[in-house]
CSV table of C-alpha atoms in Angstrom, one decimal:
chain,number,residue,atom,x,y,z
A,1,UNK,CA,91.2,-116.4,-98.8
A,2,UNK,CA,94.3,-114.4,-97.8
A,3,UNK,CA,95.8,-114.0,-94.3
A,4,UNK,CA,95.3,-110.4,-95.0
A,5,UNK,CA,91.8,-111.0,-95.7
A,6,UNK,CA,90.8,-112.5,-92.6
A,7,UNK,CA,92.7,-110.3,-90.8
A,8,UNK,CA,90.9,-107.5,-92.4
A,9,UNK,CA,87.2,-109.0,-91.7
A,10,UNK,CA,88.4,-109.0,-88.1
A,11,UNK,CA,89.5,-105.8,-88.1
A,12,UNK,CA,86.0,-104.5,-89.7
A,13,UNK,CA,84.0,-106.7,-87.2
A,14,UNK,CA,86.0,-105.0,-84.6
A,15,UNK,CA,84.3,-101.7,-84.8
A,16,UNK,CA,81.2,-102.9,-83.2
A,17,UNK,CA,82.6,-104.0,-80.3
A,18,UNK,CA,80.5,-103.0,-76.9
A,19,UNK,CA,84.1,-102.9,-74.9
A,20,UNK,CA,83.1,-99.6,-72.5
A,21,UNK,CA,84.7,-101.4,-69.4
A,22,UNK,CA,88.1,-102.2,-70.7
A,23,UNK,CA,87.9,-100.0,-73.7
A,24,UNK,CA,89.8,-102.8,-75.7
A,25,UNK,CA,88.1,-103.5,-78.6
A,26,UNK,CA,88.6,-107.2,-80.3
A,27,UNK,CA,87.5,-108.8,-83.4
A,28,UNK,CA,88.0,-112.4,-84.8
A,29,UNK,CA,86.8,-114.1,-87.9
A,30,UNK,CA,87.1,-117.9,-88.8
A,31,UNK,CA,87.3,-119.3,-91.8
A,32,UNK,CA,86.0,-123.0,-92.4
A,33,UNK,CA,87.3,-125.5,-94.8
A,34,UNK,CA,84.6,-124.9,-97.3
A,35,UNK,CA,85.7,-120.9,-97.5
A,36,UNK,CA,83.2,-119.8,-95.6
A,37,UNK,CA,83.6,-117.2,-92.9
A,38,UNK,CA,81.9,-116.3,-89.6
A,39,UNK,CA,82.8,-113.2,-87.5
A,40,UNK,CA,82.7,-111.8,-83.8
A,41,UNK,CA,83.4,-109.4,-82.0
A,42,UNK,CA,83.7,-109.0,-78.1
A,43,UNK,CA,80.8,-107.8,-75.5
A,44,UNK,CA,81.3,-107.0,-72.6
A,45,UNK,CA,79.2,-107.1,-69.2
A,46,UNK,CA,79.1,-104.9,-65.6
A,47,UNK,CA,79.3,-108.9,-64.6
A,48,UNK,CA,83.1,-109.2,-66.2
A,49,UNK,CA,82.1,-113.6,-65.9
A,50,UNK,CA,79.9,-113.0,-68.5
A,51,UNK,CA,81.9,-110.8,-70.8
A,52,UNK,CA,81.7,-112.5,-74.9
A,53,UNK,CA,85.3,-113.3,-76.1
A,54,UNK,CA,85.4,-112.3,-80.2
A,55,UNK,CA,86.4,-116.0,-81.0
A,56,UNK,CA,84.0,-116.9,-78.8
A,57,UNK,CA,81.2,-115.2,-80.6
A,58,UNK,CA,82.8,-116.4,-83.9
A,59,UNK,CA,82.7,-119.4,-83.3
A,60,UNK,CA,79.0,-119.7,-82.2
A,61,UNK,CA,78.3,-117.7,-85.0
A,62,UNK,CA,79.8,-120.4,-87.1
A,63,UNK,CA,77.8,-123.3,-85.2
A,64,UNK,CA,74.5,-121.7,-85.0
A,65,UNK,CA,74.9,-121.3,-89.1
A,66,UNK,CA,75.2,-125.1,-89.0
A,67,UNK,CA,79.4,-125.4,-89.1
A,68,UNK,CA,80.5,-127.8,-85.4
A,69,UNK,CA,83.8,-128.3,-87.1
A,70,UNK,CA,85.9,-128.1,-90.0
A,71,UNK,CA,87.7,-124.5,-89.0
A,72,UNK,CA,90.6,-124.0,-90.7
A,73,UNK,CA,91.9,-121.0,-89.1
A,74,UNK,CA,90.9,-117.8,-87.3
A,75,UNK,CA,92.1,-114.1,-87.5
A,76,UNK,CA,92.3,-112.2,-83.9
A,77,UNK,CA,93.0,-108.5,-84.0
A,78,UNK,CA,92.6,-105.2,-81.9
A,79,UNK,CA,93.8,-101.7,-82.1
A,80,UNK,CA,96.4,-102.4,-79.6
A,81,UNK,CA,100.3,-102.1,-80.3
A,82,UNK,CA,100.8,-106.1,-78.8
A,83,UNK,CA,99.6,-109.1,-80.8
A,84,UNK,CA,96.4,-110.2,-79.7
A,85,UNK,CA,96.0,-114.1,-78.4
A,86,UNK,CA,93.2,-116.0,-77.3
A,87,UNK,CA,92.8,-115.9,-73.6
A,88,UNK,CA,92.6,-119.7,-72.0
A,89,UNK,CA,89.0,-119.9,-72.2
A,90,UNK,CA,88.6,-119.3,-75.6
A,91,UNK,CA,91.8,-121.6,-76.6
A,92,UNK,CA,90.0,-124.5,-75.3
A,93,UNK,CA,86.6,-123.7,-77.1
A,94,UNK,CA,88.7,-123.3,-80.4
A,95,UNK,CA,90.6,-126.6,-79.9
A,96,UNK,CA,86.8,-128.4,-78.7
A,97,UNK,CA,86.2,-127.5,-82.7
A,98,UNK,CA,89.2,-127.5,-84.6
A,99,UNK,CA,92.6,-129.2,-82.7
A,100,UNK,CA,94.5,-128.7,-85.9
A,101,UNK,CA,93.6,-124.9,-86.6
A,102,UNK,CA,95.7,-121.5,-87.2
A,103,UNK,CA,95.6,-118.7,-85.4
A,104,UNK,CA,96.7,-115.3,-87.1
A,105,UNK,CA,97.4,-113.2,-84.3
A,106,UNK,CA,97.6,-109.3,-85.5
A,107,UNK,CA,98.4,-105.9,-83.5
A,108,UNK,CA,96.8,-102.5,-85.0
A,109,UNK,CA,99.8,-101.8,-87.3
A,110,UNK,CA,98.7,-104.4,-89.3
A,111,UNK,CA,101.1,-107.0,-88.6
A,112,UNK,CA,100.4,-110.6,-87.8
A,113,UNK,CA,102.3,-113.9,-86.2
A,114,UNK,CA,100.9,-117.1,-86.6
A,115,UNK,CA,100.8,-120.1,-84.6
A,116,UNK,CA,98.9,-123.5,-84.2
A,117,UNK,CA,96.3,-124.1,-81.5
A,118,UNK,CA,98.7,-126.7,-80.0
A,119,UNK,CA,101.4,-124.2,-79.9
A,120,UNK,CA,99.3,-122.2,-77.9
A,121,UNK,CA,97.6,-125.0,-75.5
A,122,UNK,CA,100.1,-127.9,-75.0
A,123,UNK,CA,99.2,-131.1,-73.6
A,124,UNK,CA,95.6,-129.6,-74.0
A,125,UNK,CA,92.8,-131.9,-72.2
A,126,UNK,CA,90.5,-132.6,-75.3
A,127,UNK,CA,87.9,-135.4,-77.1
A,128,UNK,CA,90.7,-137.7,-76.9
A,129,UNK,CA,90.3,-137.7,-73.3
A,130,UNK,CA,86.8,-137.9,-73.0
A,131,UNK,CA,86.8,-140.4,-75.0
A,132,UNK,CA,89.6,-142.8,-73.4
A,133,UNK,CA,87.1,-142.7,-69.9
């Protein structure tokens, strides 16, 4: 699958955002290594703690079809004029599942940067971690 692809399933998924708070509609898709794809878009509460981040709902999407692993990259978009990252939250659930992954980060205009997870969460506290305790 493309970049542009991806991008473009986010972009779809977007549409059904419930964003009436901050009126800032996101949508994400991931694609896993076998191809397939899993999109989300975000939902937002009164209770802002319990607002749904799109990756966020991607990726459960994605687990609750039977994929804990094995994403290759995910496409985050909105209709703003600034690229759109994952907030901190949601770049250590996306590192929990995937600590080699791409992120295609795209603004409304179509254009898109991309970066590694690690890029974006350095000296992130992970498995490894866990693991060495």
């Amino acid at each position: 699958m493309t970049d542009r692809k991806l991008i473009d399933l986010a972009r779809e998924v977007m549409v059904n955002s419930y964003s009436p708070y901050s009126r800032f509609k996101v949508g994400a898709a991931i694609e896993c290594e076998d191809g397939s794809v899993f999109a989300g878009c975000n939902i937002e509460n009164a209770a802002f703690g319990a607002t749904v981040c799109a990756e966020a709902g991607a990726v459960a999407a994605a687990v609750a079809a039977g994929h804990s692993g094995g994403f290759k990259r995910i496409a985050i978009t909105s209709e703003g004029s600034s690229y759109c990252f994952p907030c901190g939250t949601c770049r250590q659930l996306l590192l929990e599942f995937a600590p080699e992954l791409e992120i295609l980060s795209a603004r409304a205009d179509g254009r898109y940067v991309s970066y590694s997870i690690s890029a974006l969460l350095p000296m992130a506290f992970g498995k490894d971690q866990m693991n060495s305790l």
